[in-house]
PDB file of C-alpha atoms and ligand atoms in Angstrom:
ATOM      1  CA  MET A1280     -19.475  -3.110  14.869  1.00 60.00           C
ATOM      2  CA  CYS A1281     -16.736  -5.684  14.639  1.00 70.00           C
ATOM      3  CA  ALA A1282     -17.005  -7.777  17.761  1.00 60.00           C
ATOM      4  CA  GLU A1283     -15.398 -10.962  16.430  1.00 72.00           C
ATOM      5  CA  THR A1284     -11.775 -11.691  15.634  1.00 83.00           C
ATOM      6  CA  LEU A1285     -10.143  -8.439  14.642  1.00 94.00           C
ATOM      7  CA  LEU A1286      -7.378  -8.508  12.052  1.00 96.00           C
ATOM      8  CA  GLY A1287      -5.119  -5.703  10.870  1.00 97.00           C
ATOM      9  CA  GLY A1288      -4.014  -4.895   7.344  1.00 98.00           C
ATOM     10  CA  ILE A1289      -1.561  -2.364   5.890  1.00 98.00           C
ATOM     11  CA  GLU A1290      -1.196  -1.192   2.316  1.00 98.00           C
ATOM     12  CA  PHE A1291       2.218   0.332   2.430  1.00 96.00           C
ATOM     13  CA  GLY A1292       2.786   2.732  -0.456  1.00 94.00           C
ATOM     14  CA  GLY A1293       5.480   5.230  -1.356  1.00 90.00           C
ATOM     15  CA  THR A1294       3.194   8.211  -0.781  1.00 92.00           C
ATOM     16  CA  LYS A1295       0.588   6.923   1.654  1.00 96.00           C
ATOM     17  CA  ILE A1296       0.087   4.128   4.116  1.00 98.00           C
ATOM     18  CA  VAL A1297      -3.434   2.740   4.483  1.00 98.00           C
ATOM     19  CA  LEU A1298      -4.268   0.922   7.724  1.00 98.00           C
ATOM     20  CA  ALA A1299      -7.434  -1.031   8.385  1.00 98.00           C
ATOM     21  CA  THR A1300      -9.011  -3.421  10.786  1.00 97.00           C
ATOM     22  CA  GLY A1301     -11.455  -6.063   9.693  1.00 97.00           C
ATOM     23  CA  THR A1302     -12.732  -9.575  10.127  1.00 95.00           C
ATOM     24  CA  PRO A1303     -11.636 -12.883   8.561  1.00 92.00           C
ATOM     25  CA  ASP A1304     -14.766 -12.924   6.383  1.00 93.00           C
ATOM     26  CA  GLY A1305     -13.730  -9.685   4.691  1.00 94.00           C
ATOM     27  CA  LYS A1306     -15.586  -6.970   6.557  1.00 96.00           C
ATOM     28  CA  ILE A1307     -13.559  -3.780   6.897  1.00 97.00           C
ATOM     29  CA  CYS A1308     -14.210  -2.086  10.250  1.00 97.00           C
ATOM     30  CA  GLU A1309     -11.994   0.977  10.487  1.00 98.00           C
ATOM     31  CA  ARG A1310      -9.541   2.652   8.173  1.00 98.00           C
ATOM     32  CA  GLU A1311      -6.807   5.261   8.616  1.00 98.00           C
ATOM     33  CA  ILE A1312      -4.336   6.872   6.222  1.00 98.00           C
ATOM     34  CA  PHE A1313      -0.905   8.307   7.022  1.00 98.00           C
ATOM     35  CA  PRO A1314       1.478   9.956   4.562  1.00 97.00           C
ATOM     36  CA  THR A1315       4.705   7.986   4.079  1.00 95.00           C
ATOM     37  CA  THR A1316       7.029  10.155   6.136  1.00 95.00           C
ATOM     38  CA  ALA A1317      10.321   8.913   7.642  1.00 95.00           C
ATOM     39  CA  PRO A1318      10.148   5.612   9.568  1.00 96.00           C
ATOM     40  CA  GLU A1319      10.865   7.151  12.964  1.00 96.00           C
ATOM     41  CA  SER A1320       7.892   9.502  12.665  1.00 97.00           C
ATOM     42  CA  VAL A1321       5.267   7.241  11.070  1.00 97.00           C
ATOM     43  CA  LEU A1322       5.998   3.844  12.611  1.00 97.00           C
ATOM     44  CA  PRO A1323       5.030   4.817  16.164  1.00 98.00           C
ATOM     45  CA  LYS A1324       1.741   6.147  14.784  1.00 98.00           C
ATOM     46  CA  ILE A1325       1.033   2.856  12.995  1.00 98.00           C
ATOM     47  CA  VAL A1326       1.888   0.799  16.062  1.00 98.00           C
ATOM     48  CA  ASP A1327      -0.227   2.974  18.357  1.00 98.00           C
ATOM     49  CA  TRP A1328      -3.194   2.823  15.985  1.00 98.00           C
ATOM     50  CA  PHE A1329      -3.209  -0.975  15.894  1.00 98.00           C
ATOM     51  CA  LYS A1330      -2.399  -1.336  19.618  1.00 97.00           C
ATOM     52  CA  ALA A1331      -5.480   0.708  20.466  1.00 97.00           C
ATOM     53  CA  ARG A1332      -7.579  -1.823  18.515  1.00 96.00           C
ATOM     54  CA  SER A1333      -6.195  -5.116  19.878  1.00 94.00           C
ATOM     55  CA  ILE A1334      -5.682  -6.908  16.581  1.00 95.00           C
ATOM     56  CA  GLN A1335      -4.841 -10.599  16.618  1.00 94.00           C
ATOM     57  CA  ALA A1336      -2.702 -10.662  13.471  1.00 95.00           C
ATOM     58  CA  LEU A1337      -1.435  -8.246  10.859  1.00 97.00           C
ATOM     59  CA  GLY A1338      -0.848  -8.521   7.105  1.00 97.00           C
ATOM     60  CA  VAL A1339       1.307  -6.083   5.138  1.00 97.00           C
ATOM     61  CA  GLY A1340       1.361  -5.426   1.401  1.00 98.00           C
ATOM     62  CA  ALA A1341       4.450  -3.331   0.646  1.00 97.00           C
ATOM     63  CA  PHE A1342       5.607  -1.545  -2.490  1.00 93.00           C
ATOM     64  CA  GLY A1343       8.441  -3.305  -4.231  1.00 86.00           C
ATOM     65  CA  PRO A1344      11.102  -4.203  -4.619  1.00 94.00           C
ATOM     66  CA  THR A1345      10.949  -5.660  -1.140  1.00 97.00           C
ATOM     67  CA  GLY A1346      12.186  -8.849   0.490  1.00 97.00           C
ATOM     68  CA  VAL A1347       9.407 -11.442   0.601  1.00 96.00           C
ATOM     69  CA  ASN A1348      11.393 -14.652   0.981  1.00 93.00           C
ATOM     70  CA  PRO A1349      11.496 -15.677   4.675  1.00 91.00           C
ATOM     71  CA  ASP A1350      14.770 -17.549   4.146  1.00 92.00           C
ATOM     72  CA  LEU A1351      16.723 -14.478   3.058  1.00 94.00           C
ATOM     73  CA  PRO A1352      18.226 -11.638   5.123  1.00 95.00           C
ATOM     74  CA  SER A1353      16.264  -9.190   2.951  1.00 96.00           C
ATOM     75  CA  TYR A1354      12.929 -10.541   4.292  1.00 96.00           C
ATOM     76  CA  GLY A1355      10.632  -7.705   5.327  1.00 97.00           C
ATOM     77  CA  LYS A1356      12.926  -4.960   4.066  1.00 97.00           C
ATOM     78  CA  ILE A1357      12.077  -2.197   1.621  1.00 96.00           C
ATOM     79  CA  LEU A1358      14.958  -2.675  -0.803  1.00 95.00           C
ATOM     80  CA  SER A1359      15.240   0.215  -3.183  1.00 88.00           C
ATOM     81  CA  THR A1360      13.431   3.486  -2.838  1.00 86.00           C
ATOM     82  CA  PRO A1361      14.315   7.160  -3.039  1.00 82.00           C
ATOM     83  CA  LYS A1362      12.188   7.719   0.111  1.00 84.00           C
ATOM     84  CA  GLN A1363      14.242   9.153   2.954  1.00 83.00           C
ATOM     85  CA  GLY A1364      15.105   6.579   5.623  1.00 93.00           C
ATOM     86  CA  TRP A1365      13.265   3.628   4.056  1.00 95.00           C
ATOM     87  CA  ARG A1366      15.987   2.064   1.935  1.00 94.00           C
ATOM     88  CA  ASN A1367      16.877  -1.305   3.509  1.00 95.00           C
ATOM     89  CA  PHE A1368      14.584  -0.525   6.433  1.00 96.00           C
ATOM     90  CA  ASN A1369      13.250  -3.693   8.064  1.00 97.00           C
ATOM     91  CA  LEU A1370       9.560  -2.856   8.087  1.00 97.00           C
ATOM     92  CA  LEU A1371       8.437  -6.339   9.074  1.00 97.00           C
ATOM     93  CA  GLN A1372      10.724  -6.507  12.114  1.00 97.00           C
ATOM     94  CA  ALA A1373       9.692  -3.049  13.289  1.00 97.00           C
ATOM     95  CA  LEU A1374       6.006  -4.032  13.153  1.00 97.00           C
ATOM     96  CA  LYS A1375       6.590  -7.366  14.868  1.00 96.00           C
ATOM     97  CA  ASP A1376       8.577  -5.686  17.649  1.00 97.00           C
ATOM     98  CA  GLY A1377       5.962  -2.992  18.087  1.00 97.00           C
ATOM     99  CA  LEU A1378       2.849  -5.154  18.034  1.00 96.00           C
ATOM    100  CA  ASN A1379       3.713  -8.653  19.214  1.00 95.00           C
ATOM    101  CA  VAL A1380       1.265 -10.396  16.898  1.00 94.00           C
ATOM    102  CA  PRO A1381       1.894 -12.655  13.877  1.00 94.00           C
ATOM    103  CA  VAL A1382       2.683 -10.512  10.844  1.00 96.00           C
ATOM    104  CA  GLY A1383       2.329 -11.688   7.232  1.00 96.00           C
ATOM    105  CA  TYR A1384       4.393  -9.793   4.668  1.00 97.00           C
ATOM    106  CA  ASP A1385       4.182  -9.654   0.872  1.00 97.00           C
ATOM    107  CA  THR A1386       4.200  -7.230  -2.045  1.00 97.00           C
ATOM    108  CA  ASP A1387       1.293  -4.821  -2.507  1.00 97.00           C
ATOM    109  CA  VAL A1388       0.299  -6.540  -5.750  1.00 98.00           C
ATOM    110  CA  ASN A1389       0.510 -10.067  -4.347  1.00 97.00           C
ATOM    111  CA  VAL A1390      -1.697  -8.992  -1.472  1.00 97.00           C
ATOM    112  CA  ALA A1391      -4.190  -7.447  -3.917  1.00 98.00           C
ATOM    113  CA  CYS A1392      -4.141 -10.687  -5.917  1.00 98.00           C
ATOM    114  CA  LEU A1393      -4.920 -12.573  -2.707  1.00 97.00           C
ATOM    115  CA  GLY A1394      -7.791 -10.200  -1.951  1.00 97.00           C
ATOM    116  CA  GLU A1395      -9.307 -10.892  -5.377  1.00 98.00           C
ATOM    117  CA  ALA A1396      -8.786 -14.643  -5.005  1.00 97.00           C
ATOM    118  CA  VAL A1397     -10.418 -14.813  -1.577  1.00 95.00           C
ATOM    119  CA  PHE A1398     -13.154 -12.187  -1.871  1.00 97.00           C
ATOM    120  CA  GLY A1399     -13.313 -10.814  -5.410  1.00 98.00           C
ATOM    121  CA  ALA A1400     -13.326 -11.547  -9.116  1.00 98.00           C
ATOM    122  CA  ALA A1401     -11.096 -14.639  -8.837  1.00 98.00           C
ATOM    123  CA  ARG A1402     -12.926 -16.347  -5.972  1.00 97.00           C
ATOM    124  CA  GLY A1403     -12.377 -20.072  -6.010  1.00 93.00           C
ATOM    125  CA  LEU A1404      -9.452 -19.943  -8.440  1.00 97.00           C
ATOM    126  CA  ASP A1405      -5.922 -21.083  -7.606  1.00 96.00           C
ATOM    127  CA  ASN A1406      -4.074 -19.570 -10.584  1.00 98.00           C
ATOM    128  CA  VAL A1407      -4.555 -15.840 -10.919  1.00 98.00           C
ATOM    129  CA  VAL A1408      -2.681 -12.800 -12.200  1.00 98.00           C
ATOM    130  CA  TYR A1409      -3.657  -9.396 -10.798  1.00 98.00           C
ATOM    131  CA  LEU A1410      -2.251  -6.471 -12.783  1.00 98.00           C
ATOM    132  CA  THR A1411      -2.473  -2.893 -11.580  1.00 98.00           C
ATOM    133  CA  VAL A1412      -2.107  -0.153 -14.180  1.00 98.00           C
ATOM    134  CA  GLY A1413      -1.638   3.133 -12.374  1.00 97.00           C
ATOM    135  CA  THR A1414       1.333   5.363 -11.572  1.00 96.00           C
ATOM    136  CA  GLY A1415       3.352   2.193 -12.037  1.00 96.00           C
ATOM    137  CA  ILE A1416       2.447  -1.225 -13.393  1.00 98.00           C
ATOM    138  CA  GLY A1417       2.836  -4.324 -11.249  1.00 98.00           C
ATOM    139  CA  ALA A1418       1.497  -7.846 -11.089  1.00 98.00           C
ATOM    140  CA  GLY A1419       0.640 -10.167  -8.241  1.00 98.00           C
ATOM    141  CA  VAL A1420       0.749 -13.844  -9.107  1.00 98.00           C
ATOM    142  CA  LEU A1421      -1.029 -16.725  -7.385  1.00 97.00           C
ATOM    143  CA  LEU A1422      -0.157 -20.195  -8.697  1.00 96.00           C
ATOM    144  CA  GLU A1423      -1.517 -23.449  -7.314  1.00 95.00           C
ATOM    145  CA  GLY A1424      -2.908 -21.440  -4.399  1.00 94.00           C
ATOM    146  CA  LYS A1425       0.417 -19.839  -3.475  1.00 94.00           C
ATOM    147  CA  LEU A1426       1.551 -16.272  -3.960  1.00 95.00           C
ATOM    148  CA  GLN A1427       4.719 -16.346  -6.037  1.00 95.00           C
ATOM    149  CA  HIS A1428       8.045 -15.129  -4.723  1.00 95.00           C
ATOM    150  CA  GLY A1429      11.249 -16.714  -5.980  1.00 94.00           C
ATOM    151  CA  MET A1430      14.668 -15.109  -6.153  1.00 95.00           C
ATOM    152  CA  LEU A1431      13.039 -11.740  -5.368  1.00 95.00           C
ATOM    153  CA  HIS A1432       9.431 -11.613  -6.586  1.00 96.00           C
ATOM    154  CA  PRO A1433       7.954 -11.288 -10.049  1.00 97.00           C
ATOM    155  CA  GLU A1434       8.232  -7.774 -11.496  1.00 97.00           C
ATOM    156  CA  ALA A1435       5.875  -8.442 -14.354  1.00 98.00           C
ATOM    157  CA  GLY A1436       5.175  -4.747 -14.962  1.00 98.00           C
ATOM    158  CA  HIS A1437       8.697  -4.363 -16.307  1.00 98.00           C
ATOM    159  CA  ILE A1438       8.590  -7.027 -19.003  1.00 98.00           C
ATOM    160  CA  LEU A1439       9.846  -5.783 -22.349  1.00 98.00           C
ATOM    161  CA  VAL A1440       7.182  -5.237 -24.975  1.00 98.00           C
ATOM    162  CA  GLU A1441       7.633  -4.567 -28.645  1.00 98.00           C
ATOM    163  CA  ARG A1442       6.902  -0.942 -29.476  1.00 98.00           C
ATOM    164  CA  GLU A1443       3.865  -0.381 -31.684  1.00 98.00           C
ATOM    165  CA  VAL A1444       4.926   1.036 -35.042  1.00 98.00           C
ATOM    166  CA  ASN A1445       2.283   3.750 -34.803  1.00 97.00           C
ATOM    167  CA  ASP A1446       3.284   4.878 -31.295  1.00 98.00           C
ATOM    168  CA  PRO A1447       3.814   8.642 -31.732  1.00 98.00           C
ATOM    169  CA  TRP A1448       6.059   8.804 -28.633  1.00 98.00           C
ATOM    170  CA  GLN A1449       9.603   7.524 -28.551  1.00 97.00           C
ATOM    171  CA  GLN A1450      10.259   8.056 -24.838  1.00 98.00           C
ATOM    172  CA  THR A1451       9.664   5.894 -21.758  1.00 98.00           C
ATOM    173  CA  LYS A1452       8.605   6.645 -18.170  1.00 98.00           C
ATOM    174  CA  CYS A1453      10.771   3.859 -16.765  1.00 97.00           C
ATOM    175  CA  PRO A1454      14.231   5.028 -15.714  1.00 95.00           C
ATOM    176  CA  TYR A1455      15.587   1.508 -16.213  1.00 95.00           C
ATOM    177  CA  HIS A1456      14.093   0.223 -19.474  1.00 97.00           C
ATOM    178  CA  GLN A1457      13.568   1.732 -22.886  1.00 97.00           C
ATOM    179  CA  ASN A1458      10.698  -0.609 -23.844  1.00 98.00           C
ATOM    180  CA  CYS A1459       9.071  -2.059 -20.744  1.00 98.00           C
ATOM    181  CA  LEU A1460       5.330  -2.183 -20.110  1.00 98.00           C
ATOM    182  CA  GLU A1461       5.426   0.305 -17.225  1.00 98.00           C
ATOM    183  CA  GLY A1462       7.537   2.732 -19.250  1.00 98.00           C
ATOM    184  CA  LEU A1463       5.103   2.645 -22.170  1.00 98.00           C
ATOM    185  CA  ALA A1464       1.665   2.069 -20.658  1.00 98.00           C
ATOM    186  CA  SER A1465       1.486   3.485 -17.103  1.00 98.00           C
ATOM    187  CA  GLY A1466      -0.749   6.478 -16.328  1.00 98.00           C
ATOM    188  CA  PRO A1467       2.223   8.902 -16.463  1.00 98.00           C
ATOM    189  CA  ALA A1468       3.293   7.418 -19.846  1.00 98.00           C
ATOM    190  CA  ILE A1469      -0.186   8.037 -21.267  1.00 98.00           C
ATOM    191  CA  GLN A1470      -0.126  11.599 -19.958  1.00 98.00           C
ATOM    192  CA  GLU A1471       3.310  12.391 -21.388  1.00 98.00           C
ATOM    193  CA  ARG A1472       2.583  10.759 -24.754  1.00 98.00           C
ATOM    194  CA  TRP A1473      -0.712  12.544 -25.365  1.00 98.00           C
ATOM    195  CA  GLY A1474      -0.186  15.727 -23.323  1.00 98.00           C
ATOM    196  CA  LEU A1475      -3.218  15.312 -21.044  1.00 98.00           C
ATOM    197  CA  PRO A1476      -3.986  13.166 -17.981  1.00 98.00           C
ATOM    198  CA  ALA A1477      -5.452   9.790 -18.974  1.00 98.00           C
ATOM    199  CA  VAL A1478      -8.799  10.653 -17.412  1.00 98.00           C
ATOM    200  CA  GLU A1479      -9.200  13.532 -19.904  1.00 98.00           C
ATOM    201  CA  LEU A1480      -8.535  11.345 -22.944  1.00 98.00           C
ATOM    202  CA  THR A1481     -11.590   9.078 -22.721  1.00 98.00           C
ATOM    203  CA  GLU A1482     -12.961  10.149 -26.123  1.00 98.00           C
ATOM    204  CA  LYS A1483      -9.695   9.661 -28.024  1.00 98.00           C
ATOM    205  CA  ASP A1484      -9.900   6.196 -29.570  1.00 98.00           C
ATOM    206  CA  GLU A1485      -6.239   6.086 -30.637  1.00 98.00           C
ATOM    207  CA  VAL A1486      -5.140   6.443 -27.004  1.00 98.00           C
ATOM    208  CA  TRP A1487      -6.992   3.321 -25.918  1.00 99.00           C
ATOM    209  CA  GLU A1488      -6.167   1.295 -29.043  1.00 98.00           C
ATOM    210  CA  LEU A1489      -2.492   1.809 -28.326  1.00 99.00           C
ATOM    211  CA  GLU A1490      -2.852   1.269 -24.585  1.00 99.00           C
ATOM    212  CA  ALA A1491      -4.811  -1.948 -25.160  1.00 99.00           C
ATOM    213  CA  ALA A1492      -2.167  -3.179 -27.607  1.00 99.00           C
ATOM    214  CA  TYR A1493       0.599  -2.833 -25.007  1.00 99.00           C
ATOM    215  CA  LEU A1494      -1.469  -4.361 -22.233  1.00 99.00           C
ATOM    216  CA  ALA A1495      -2.643  -7.261 -24.395  1.00 99.00           C
ATOM    217  CA  LYS A1496       0.951  -8.003 -25.422  1.00 98.00           C
ATOM    218  CA  ALA A1497       1.900  -8.210 -21.763  1.00 99.00           C
ATOM    219  CA  LEU A1498      -1.138 -10.347 -20.980  1.00 98.00           C
ATOM    220  CA  SER A1499      -0.249 -12.786 -23.731  1.00 98.00           C
ATOM    221  CA  THR A1500       3.153 -13.191 -22.065  1.00 98.00           C
ATOM    222  CA  TYR A1501       1.501 -13.832 -18.700  1.00 99.00           C
ATOM    223  CA  VAL A1502      -0.798 -16.399 -20.318  1.00 98.00           C
ATOM    224  CA  MET A1503       2.212 -18.181 -21.793  1.00 98.00           C
ATOM    225  CA  CYS A1504       4.373 -18.029 -18.655  1.00 98.00           C
ATOM    226  CA  TYR A1505       1.928 -18.359 -15.757  1.00 98.00           C
ATOM    227  CA  SER A1506      -1.094 -19.998 -17.371  1.00 98.00           C
ATOM    228  CA  PRO A1507      -3.550 -18.169 -15.106  1.00 98.00           C
ATOM    229  CA  GLN A1508      -7.211 -19.194 -14.995  1.00 98.00           C
ATOM    230  CA  ARG A1509      -8.204 -15.525 -14.906  1.00 98.00           C
ATOM    231  CA  ILE A1510      -6.493 -12.137 -15.180  1.00 99.00           C
ATOM    232  CA  ILE A1511      -7.771  -9.233 -13.085  1.00 98.00           C
ATOM    233  CA  LEU A1512      -6.963  -5.690 -14.201  1.00 98.00           C
ATOM    234  CA  GLY A1513      -7.042  -2.874 -11.648  1.00 98.00           C
ATOM    235  CA  GLY A1514      -5.498   0.543 -10.988  1.00 97.00           C
ATOM    236  CA  GLY A1515      -6.550   4.033 -12.030  1.00 97.00           C
ATOM    237  CA  VAL A1516      -6.020   3.598 -15.779  1.00 98.00           C
ATOM    238  CA  MET A1517      -8.384   0.600 -15.854  1.00 98.00           C
ATOM    239  CA  GLU A1518     -11.189   2.944 -14.806  1.00 98.00           C
ATOM    240  CA  GLN A1519     -11.345   3.494 -18.572  1.00 98.00           C
ATOM    241  CA  LYS A1520     -13.734   0.587 -19.050  1.00 98.00           C
ATOM    242  CA  GLN A1521     -13.574   0.825 -22.855  1.00 98.00           C
ATOM    243  CA  LEU A1522     -10.145  -0.787 -22.486  1.00 99.00           C
ATOM    244  CA  PHE A1523     -11.580  -4.175 -21.514  1.00 99.00           C
ATOM    245  CA  PRO A1524     -13.123  -5.248 -24.841  1.00 98.00           C
ATOM    246  CA  LEU A1525     -10.115  -3.864 -26.724  1.00 99.00           C
ATOM    247  CA  ILE A1526      -7.678  -5.817 -24.569  1.00 99.00           C
ATOM    248  CA  GLN A1527      -9.823  -8.953 -24.764  1.00 99.00           C
ATOM    249  CA  GLN A1528      -9.980  -8.832 -28.579  1.00 98.00           C
ATOM    250  CA  LYS A1529      -6.281  -8.142 -28.966  1.00 98.00           C
ATOM    251  CA  LEU A1530      -5.281 -10.860 -26.517  1.00 98.00           C
ATOM    252  CA  VAL A1531      -7.326 -13.421 -28.445  1.00 98.00           C
ATOM    253  CA  ALA A1532      -5.723 -12.199 -31.684  1.00 98.00           C
ATOM    254  CA  TYR A1533      -2.179 -12.383 -30.261  1.00 98.00           C
ATOM    255  CA  LEU A1534      -2.727 -15.882 -28.878  1.00 98.00           C
ATOM    256  CA  ASN A1535      -3.948 -16.787 -32.350  1.00 98.00           C
ATOM    257  CA  ASP A1536      -5.650 -20.056 -31.369  1.00 98.00           C
ATOM    258  CA  TYR A1537      -2.389 -21.526 -30.129  1.00 98.00           C
ATOM    259  CA  ILE A1538      -3.755 -21.532 -26.572  1.00 97.00           C
ATOM    260  CA  ASN A1539      -7.153 -23.095 -26.982  1.00 95.00           C
ATOM    261  CA  THR A1540      -8.864 -23.425 -23.608  1.00 98.00           C
ATOM    262  CA  PRO A1541     -12.454 -22.896 -22.449  1.00 98.00           C
ATOM    263  CA  GLU A1542     -11.176 -19.912 -20.449  1.00 98.00           C
ATOM    264  CA  ILE A1543      -9.770 -18.134 -23.519  1.00 98.00           C
ATOM    265  CA  GLU A1544     -12.934 -18.948 -25.461  1.00 98.00           C
ATOM    266  CA  ASP A1545     -14.850 -17.165 -22.708  1.00 98.00           C
ATOM    267  CA  ILE A1546     -12.570 -14.126 -22.925  1.00 98.00           C
ATOM    268  CA  GLN A1547     -15.069 -11.718 -21.309  1.00 98.00           C
ATOM    269  CA  ASN A1548     -14.804 -13.713 -18.107  1.00 98.00           C
ATOM    270  CA  TYR A1549     -11.063 -14.221 -18.481  1.00 99.00           C
ATOM    271  CA  VAL A1550      -9.806 -10.620 -18.495  1.00 99.00           C
ATOM    272  CA  VAL A1551     -11.940  -8.835 -15.949  1.00 99.00           C
ATOM    273  CA  PRO A1552     -12.040  -5.822 -13.588  1.00 98.00           C
ATOM    274  CA  GLY A1553     -11.550  -6.305  -9.859  1.00 98.00           C
ATOM    275  CA  GLY A1554     -14.453  -7.424  -7.704  1.00 98.00           C
ATOM    276  CA  CYS A1555     -13.621  -5.804  -4.367  1.00 98.00           C
ATOM    277  CA  GLU A1556     -14.654  -2.203  -5.062  1.00 97.00           C
ATOM    278  CA  GLY A1557     -11.054  -1.112  -4.873  1.00 96.00           C
ATOM    279  CA  ASN A1558     -10.497  -2.811  -1.517  1.00 97.00           C
ATOM    280  CA  GLN A1559      -8.583  -5.853  -2.828  1.00 98.00           C
ATOM    281  CA  GLY A1560      -5.297  -4.657  -1.319  1.00 98.00           C
ATOM    282  CA  ILE A1561      -6.554  -4.056   2.170  1.00 98.00           C
ATOM    283  CA  LEU A1562      -8.747  -7.199   2.155  1.00 97.00           C
ATOM    284  CA  GLY A1563      -5.810  -9.318   1.016  1.00 97.00           C
ATOM    285  CA  ALA A1564      -3.638  -7.785   3.733  1.00 97.00           C
ATOM    286  CA  LEU A1565      -6.239  -8.576   6.394  1.00 96.00           C
ATOM    287  CA  VAL A1566      -6.273 -12.271   5.549  1.00 95.00           C
ATOM    288  CA  LEU A1567      -2.539 -12.554   4.905  1.00 95.00           C
ATOM    289  CA  GLY A1568      -1.661 -12.163   8.559  1.00 80.00           C
ATOM    290  CA  PRO A1569      -3.277 -14.952  10.512  1.00 70.00           C
ATOM    291  CA  VAL A1570      -3.043 -18.119   8.480  1.00 55.00           C
ATOM    292  CA  SER A1571      -1.859 -19.404   5.156  1.00 48.00           C
ATOM    293  CA  TYR A1572      -4.029 -18.912   2.117  1.00 48.00           C
ATOM    294  CA  THR A1573      -4.500 -22.663   1.777  1.00 45.00           C
ATOM    295  CA  HIS A1574      -5.936 -22.787   5.260  1.00 46.00           C
ATOM    296  CA  LEU A1575      -8.331 -19.963   4.506  1.00 47.00           C
ATOM    297  CA  ARG A1576      -9.554 -21.684   1.378  1.00 50.00           C
ATOM    298  CA  ALA A1577     -10.530 -24.715   3.424  1.00 43.00           C
ATOM    299  CA  HIS A1578     -13.292 -22.638   5.072  1.00 39.00           C
TER     300      HIS A1578
HETATM  301  P1  ADP B2623      -1.291   4.548  -7.723  1.00 82.02           P
HETATM  302  O1  ADP B2623      -0.802   3.737  -8.861  1.00 82.02           O
HETATM  303  O2  ADP B2623      -0.499   5.784  -7.519  1.00 82.02           O
HETATM  304  O3  ADP B2623      -1.504   3.756  -6.481  1.00 82.02           O
HETATM  305  P2  ADP B2623      -3.727   4.775  -9.263  1.00 82.02           P
HETATM  306  O4  ADP B2623      -3.905   3.314  -9.467  1.00 82.02           O
HETATM  307  O5  ADP B2623      -4.970   5.600  -9.061  1.00 82.02           O
HETATM  308  O6  ADP B2623      -2.764   5.089  -8.078  1.00 82.02           O
HETATM  309  O7  ADP B2623      -2.964   5.315 -10.528  1.00 82.02           O
HETATM  310  C1  ADP B2623      -2.779   6.662 -10.769  1.00 82.02           C
HETATM  311  C2  ADP B2623      -2.610   6.850 -12.286  1.00 82.02           C
HETATM  312  O8  ADP B2623      -3.806   6.397 -12.912  1.00 82.02           O
HETATM  313  C3  ADP B2623      -2.375   8.271 -12.716  1.00 82.02           C
HETATM  314  O9  ADP B2623      -1.381   8.292 -13.713  1.00 82.02           O
HETATM  315  C4  ADP B2623      -3.713   8.713 -13.308  1.00 82.02           C
HETATM  316  O10 ADP B2623      -3.531   9.538 -14.428  1.00 82.02           O
HETATM  317  C5  ADP B2623      -4.353   7.419 -13.729  1.00 82.02           C
HETATM  318  N1  ADP B2623      -5.795   7.461 -13.491  1.00 82.02           N
HETATM  319  C6  ADP B2623      -6.420   7.629 -12.320  1.00 82.02           C
HETATM  320  N2  ADP B2623      -7.767   7.640 -12.493  1.00 82.02           N
HETATM  321  C7  ADP B2623      -7.976   7.459 -13.814  1.00 82.02           C
HETATM  322  C8  ADP B2623      -9.131   7.378 -14.635  1.00 82.02           C
HETATM  323  N3  ADP B2623     -10.372   7.491 -14.128  1.00 82.02           N
HETATM  324  N4  ADP B2623      -8.966   7.175 -15.953  1.00 82.02           N
HETATM  325  C9  ADP B2623      -7.737   7.079 -16.483  1.00 82.02           C
HETATM  326  N5  ADP B2623      -6.607   7.166 -15.763  1.00 82.02           N
HETATM  327  C10 ADP B2623      -6.715   7.347 -14.459  1.00 82.02           C
HETATM  328 ZN1   ZN B2624      10.917  -0.834 -16.531  1.00 82.02          ZN
END
């Protein structure tokens, strides 16, 4: 059992909320899942669950857009969502009031990036991009050991990408952008383009050639803008492992020797799957709460 310091973590999603307790060295002790119902019904359940377990700190990874800059009035709020009762709801304050422990707050993808950097495929690295390709596409960004925020926070899943000339589908799944990565390459985009869920398209080479082209275009932009030492790809769509070599080859081709680093030369260790068995989000949340990432790295 978990006798030592007990930490709490929350992966706060639009459909489900995953709670866990664990230890600072990345052992998950208990886990619970609640559907994302209205705040007044689910928040007391979350608070009671953690209170019963005497956690010493809590970390939250929330779906975006959400306020992650402590200096702004939007800090800790879910900013724009169709979910009943959650729009502009101050999630961070409600948890702090309910639990009386230090609470760390960041985006779901930043927290997953932290999990990979502390425990997973980016261990020991200070400059990391974590991209999830699932129902949506989002990126967490760690630079010089700090999770990136800024004016709001990066929304690197919505960067515009040039449409492939052989894309048989002229639509998009993003309500905001005609040609953004999420609109063209998310799981729902694959399903609508090809008429079957992505998981049933494994044998269709053209599906993954096209998907890899869009993802590699986005990755080349991240390489240029963030200069990460490694890029981790997660989310349901990346269960299609045949995507990795395709993306690696296309990224090298798009960079075209302009970026010439040992990391890019070792492309198989540059674009990689996650190393936390799918637990990067909850592990990152656990360690977000108590202390800064820099402090953790000192251990
Ligand atoms: P979410 O993004 O909702 O948190 P996921 O990361 O599992 O959850 O993403 C769900 C999307 O990923 C769906 O569109 C689904 O079609 C796709 N997906 C899930 N599993 C697979 C798989 N094994 N292969 C390909 N696509 C998958
Ligand atoms: Zn978009």
